[in-house]
Amino acid sequence: MRVVQKEFRVGTHSRSEMIDITAQVQSIVRDSGIASGQVVVFCPHTTAAITINENADPAVPHDILLTLNELLPHDRSGYRHSEGNSDAHCASSLVGASEQVLLYNGRLTLGTWQGIFFCEFDGPRNRKVVVQVCGE
Ligand code: ZN
């Protein structure tokens, strides 16, 4: 088994945003020369996340962010964290720091409508994404 790990940067432009990073992940997978195995896409930040969801209709990421914003109000009373971004920390943990995708015969096993998203919850910032490809 071989392991290849690479990073790339994502610049975000608003406080909360979902950015389709499927093409960047596919490019790292292609360059790795690994045809079958597993790919982990990891976000090394505490106020951002990685998720897989529909990338065909831009209304879907919009509605996910709308829902998270309603579930996690920015100005909720009772927050103790002095940075004032507790809603972003909560969203990061709810959505999760990583996703795992199956790699088979040179292709990521994603559904027709699925894409991999970097989720920003406390932007705009310059972020990093780590991709590890394991297999043969
Ligand atoms: Zn914080």
PDB file of C-alpha atoms and ligand atoms in Angstrom:
ATOM      1  CA  MET A   1       0.000   0.000   0.000  1.00  0.00           C
ATOM      2  CA  ARG A   2       1.167   3.533  -0.803  1.00  0.00           C
ATOM      3  CA  VAL A   3       0.291   6.747   0.995  1.00  0.00           C
ATOM      4  CA  VAL A   4       0.462  10.184  -0.622  1.00  0.00           C
ATOM      5  CA  GLN A   5      -0.428  13.328   1.330  1.00  0.00           C
ATOM      6  CA  LYS A   6      -0.791  16.798  -0.165  1.00  0.00           C
ATOM      7  CA  GLU A   7      -2.199  20.175   0.853  1.00  0.00           C
ATOM      8  CA  PHE A   8      -3.794  23.046  -1.001  1.00  0.00           C
ATOM      9  CA  ARG A   9      -5.063  26.511  -0.022  1.00  0.00           C
ATOM     10  CA  VAL A  10      -8.593  27.826  -0.210  1.00  0.00           C
ATOM     11  CA  GLY A  11      -9.306  31.548  -0.045  1.00  0.00           C
ATOM     12  CA  THR A  12     -12.748  32.318   1.351  1.00  0.00           C
ATOM     13  CA  HIS A  13     -14.627  35.534   0.721  1.00  0.00           C
ATOM     14  CA  SER A  14     -17.443  35.768   3.249  1.00  0.00           C
ATOM     15  CA  ARG A  15     -18.152  34.775   6.844  1.00  0.00           C
ATOM     16  CA  SER A  16     -19.932  31.573   5.871  1.00  0.00           C
ATOM     17  CA  GLU A  17     -19.480  29.928   2.532  1.00  0.00           C
ATOM     18  CA  MET A  18     -19.317  26.485   0.908  1.00  0.00           C
ATOM     19  CA  ILE A  19     -16.657  26.074  -1.777  1.00  0.00           C
ATOM     20  CA  ASP A  20     -16.629  23.112  -4.166  1.00  0.00           C
ATOM     21  CA  ILE A  21     -13.147  21.533  -3.929  1.00  0.00           C
ATOM     22  CA  THR A  22     -13.909  18.328  -5.865  1.00  0.00           C
ATOM     23  CA  ALA A  23     -11.631  19.274  -8.796  1.00  0.00           C
ATOM     24  CA  GLN A  24      -8.635  20.014  -6.512  1.00  0.00           C
ATOM     25  CA  VAL A  25      -9.106  16.668  -4.713  1.00  0.00           C
ATOM     26  CA  GLN A  26      -9.412  14.808  -8.057  1.00  0.00           C
ATOM     27  CA  SER A  27      -6.222  16.467  -9.274  1.00  0.00           C
ATOM     28  CA  ILE A  28      -4.254  15.327  -6.176  1.00  0.00           C
ATOM     29  CA  VAL A  29      -5.665  11.812  -6.592  1.00  0.00           C
ATOM     30  CA  ARG A  30      -4.654  11.748 -10.285  1.00  0.00           C
ATOM     31  CA  ASP A  31      -1.120  12.993  -9.502  1.00  0.00           C
ATOM     32  CA  SER A  32      -0.716  10.380  -6.734  1.00  0.00           C
ATOM     33  CA  GLY A  33      -0.774   7.571  -9.301  1.00  0.00           C
ATOM     34  CA  ILE A  34      -2.865   5.518  -6.848  1.00  0.00           C
ATOM     35  CA  ALA A  35      -5.823   3.910  -8.646  1.00  0.00           C
ATOM     36  CA  SER A  36      -7.790   2.176  -5.895  1.00  0.00           C
ATOM     37  CA  GLY A  37      -8.060   2.723  -2.152  1.00  0.00           C
ATOM     38  CA  GLN A  38      -9.382   5.534  -0.013  1.00  0.00           C
ATOM     39  CA  VAL A  39      -9.085   9.298   0.077  1.00  0.00           C
ATOM     40  CA  VAL A  40      -9.431  11.375   3.223  1.00  0.00           C
ATOM     41  CA  VAL A  41     -10.100  15.099   2.848  1.00  0.00           C
ATOM     42  CA  PHE A  42      -9.250  16.857   6.115  1.00  0.00           C
ATOM     43  CA  CYS A  43      -9.762  20.408   7.368  1.00  0.00           C
ATOM     44  CA  PRO A  44      -7.117  21.459   9.967  1.00  0.00           C
ATOM     45  CA  HIS A  45      -9.184  24.406  11.278  1.00  0.00           C
ATOM     46  CA  THR A  46     -11.577  24.757  14.222  1.00  0.00           C
ATOM     47  CA  THR A  47     -14.060  27.104  12.524  1.00  0.00           C
ATOM     48  CA  ALA A  48     -14.353  25.365   9.140  1.00  0.00           C
ATOM     49  CA  ALA A  49     -15.310  21.880   7.961  1.00  0.00           C
ATOM     50  CA  ILE A  50     -15.545  19.415   5.076  1.00  0.00           C
ATOM     51  CA  THR A  51     -18.771  17.925   3.767  1.00  0.00           C
ATOM     52  CA  ILE A  52     -20.132  16.050   0.756  1.00  0.00           C
ATOM     53  CA  ASN A  53     -23.396  17.219  -0.746  1.00  0.00           C
ATOM     54  CA  GLU A  54     -25.067  18.337  -3.955  1.00  0.00           C
ATOM     55  CA  ASN A  55     -22.944  20.538  -6.216  1.00  0.00           C
ATOM     56  CA  ALA A  56     -25.363  20.671  -9.166  1.00  0.00           C
ATOM     57  CA  ASP A  57     -27.816  23.212  -7.741  1.00  0.00           C
ATOM     58  CA  PRO A  58     -26.116  26.127  -5.898  1.00  0.00           C
ATOM     59  CA  ALA A  59     -29.355  26.538  -3.918  1.00  0.00           C
ATOM     60  CA  VAL A  60     -28.416  23.415  -1.912  1.00  0.00           C
ATOM     61  CA  PRO A  61     -25.234  24.820  -0.259  1.00  0.00           C
ATOM     62  CA  HIS A  62     -27.134  28.080   0.229  1.00  0.00           C
ATOM     63  CA  ASP A  63     -29.909  26.246   2.079  1.00  0.00           C
ATOM     64  CA  ILE A  64     -27.433  24.239   4.194  1.00  0.00           C
ATOM     65  CA  LEU A  65     -25.786  27.490   5.342  1.00  0.00           C
ATOM     66  CA  LEU A  66     -29.201  29.084   5.946  1.00  0.00           C
ATOM     67  CA  THR A  67     -30.169  26.150   8.160  1.00  0.00           C
ATOM     68  CA  LEU A  68     -26.871  26.154  10.091  1.00  0.00           C
ATOM     69  CA  ASN A  69     -27.173  29.908  10.647  1.00  0.00           C
ATOM     70  CA  GLU A  70     -30.649  29.417  12.091  1.00  0.00           C
ATOM     71  CA  LEU A  71     -29.561  26.492  14.286  1.00  0.00           C
ATOM     72  CA  LEU A  72     -26.450  28.333  15.505  1.00  0.00           C
ATOM     73  CA  PRO A  73     -27.123  32.051  16.018  1.00  0.00           C
ATOM     74  CA  HIS A  74     -23.996  34.221  15.975  1.00  0.00           C
ATOM     75  CA  ASP A  75     -25.161  36.331  18.945  1.00  0.00           C
ATOM     76  CA  ARG A  76     -26.676  33.602  21.159  1.00  0.00           C
ATOM     77  CA  SER A  77     -26.621  34.549  24.840  1.00  0.00           C
ATOM     78  CA  GLY A  78     -24.568  32.261  27.070  1.00  0.00           C
ATOM     79  CA  TYR A  79     -21.538  31.797  24.812  1.00  0.00           C
ATOM     80  CA  ARG A  80     -18.319  32.077  26.880  1.00  0.00           C
ATOM     81  CA  HIS A  81     -15.592  31.916  24.204  1.00  0.00           C
ATOM     82  CA  SER A  82     -14.114  35.438  24.107  1.00  0.00           C
ATOM     83  CA  GLU A  83     -13.290  35.439  20.368  1.00  0.00           C
ATOM     84  CA  GLY A  84     -16.989  35.838  19.593  1.00  0.00           C
ATOM     85  CA  ASN A  85     -17.036  33.019  17.035  1.00  0.00           C
ATOM     86  CA  SER A  86     -18.616  30.197  19.037  1.00  0.00           C
ATOM     87  CA  ASP A  87     -21.272  29.657  16.361  1.00  0.00           C
ATOM     88  CA  ALA A  88     -18.459  28.885  13.900  1.00  0.00           C
ATOM     89  CA  HIS A  89     -16.797  26.410  16.321  1.00  0.00           C
ATOM     90  CA  CYS A  90     -20.163  24.650  16.801  1.00  0.00           C
ATOM     91  CA  ALA A  91     -20.802  24.482  13.036  1.00  0.00           C
ATOM     92  CA  SER A  92     -17.305  23.040  12.512  1.00  0.00           C
ATOM     93  CA  SER A  93     -18.007  20.208  14.952  1.00  0.00           C
ATOM     94  CA  LEU A  94     -21.522  19.549  13.629  1.00  0.00           C
ATOM     95  CA  VAL A  95     -20.394  19.297  10.011  1.00  0.00           C
ATOM     96  CA  GLY A  96     -17.096  17.570  10.811  1.00  0.00           C
ATOM     97  CA  ALA A  97     -13.392  17.984  10.055  1.00  0.00           C
ATOM     98  CA  SER A  98     -13.101  15.351   7.345  1.00  0.00           C
ATOM     99  CA  GLU A  99     -14.750  13.196   4.710  1.00  0.00           C
ATOM    100  CA  GLN A 100     -13.646   9.853   3.330  1.00  0.00           C
ATOM    101  CA  VAL A 101     -14.212   8.918  -0.320  1.00  0.00           C
ATOM    102  CA  LEU A 102     -13.693   5.517  -1.937  1.00  0.00           C
ATOM    103  CA  LEU A 103     -11.263   5.453  -4.863  1.00  0.00           C
ATOM    104  CA  TYR A 104     -11.724   2.696  -7.437  1.00  0.00           C
ATOM    105  CA  ASN A 105     -10.026   2.234 -10.811  1.00  0.00           C
ATOM    106  CA  GLY A 106      -8.821   5.837 -10.863  1.00  0.00           C
ATOM    107  CA  ARG A 107     -12.183   7.398 -10.019  1.00  0.00           C
ATOM    108  CA  LEU A 108     -13.587   8.878  -6.848  1.00  0.00           C
ATOM    109  CA  THR A 109     -16.775   6.996  -5.999  1.00  0.00           C
ATOM    110  CA  LEU A 110     -19.049  10.022  -5.709  1.00  0.00           C
ATOM    111  CA  GLY A 111     -22.744  10.014  -6.601  1.00  0.00           C
ATOM    112  CA  THR A 112     -23.875  11.862  -9.726  1.00  0.00           C
ATOM    113  CA  TRP A 113     -24.914  14.944  -7.757  1.00  0.00           C
ATOM    114  CA  GLN A 114     -22.238  14.803  -5.062  1.00  0.00           C
ATOM    115  CA  GLY A 115     -19.341  17.176  -4.662  1.00  0.00           C
ATOM    116  CA  ILE A 116     -16.799  17.746  -1.887  1.00  0.00           C
ATOM    117  CA  PHE A 117     -17.139  21.114  -0.164  1.00  0.00           C
ATOM    118  CA  PHE A 118     -14.878  23.182   2.045  1.00  0.00           C
ATOM    119  CA  CYS A 119     -17.202  24.888   4.539  1.00  0.00           C
ATOM    120  CA  GLU A 120     -16.117  28.269   5.892  1.00  0.00           C
ATOM    121  CA  PHE A 121     -17.873  29.461   9.055  1.00  0.00           C
ATOM    122  CA  ASP A 122     -15.634  32.355  10.159  1.00  0.00           C
ATOM    123  CA  GLY A 123     -14.245  33.932   7.018  1.00  0.00           C
ATOM    124  CA  PRO A 124     -12.973  35.519   5.015  1.00  0.00           C
ATOM    125  CA  ARG A 125      -9.668  33.688   5.565  1.00  0.00           C
ATOM    126  CA  ASN A 126      -6.874  31.872   3.790  1.00  0.00           C
ATOM    127  CA  ARG A 127      -7.455  28.196   4.639  1.00  0.00           C
ATOM    128  CA  LYS A 128      -5.711  24.879   4.124  1.00  0.00           C
ATOM    129  CA  VAL A 129      -7.084  21.491   3.065  1.00  0.00           C
ATOM    130  CA  VAL A 130      -5.125  18.252   3.558  1.00  0.00           C
ATOM    131  CA  VAL A 131      -5.750  15.280   1.258  1.00  0.00           C
ATOM    132  CA  GLN A 132      -4.377  11.815   1.953  1.00  0.00           C
ATOM    133  CA  VAL A 133      -4.632   9.097  -0.691  1.00  0.00           C
ATOM    134  CA  CYS A 134      -4.023   5.497   0.488  1.00  0.00           C
ATOM    135  CA  GLY A 135      -4.040   2.458  -1.757  1.00  0.00           C
ATOM    136  CA  GLU A 136      -2.409   0.772  -4.705  1.00  0.00           C
TER     137      GLU A 136
HETATM  138 ZN    ZN B   1     -12.701  30.980  18.377  1.00  0.00          ZN
END
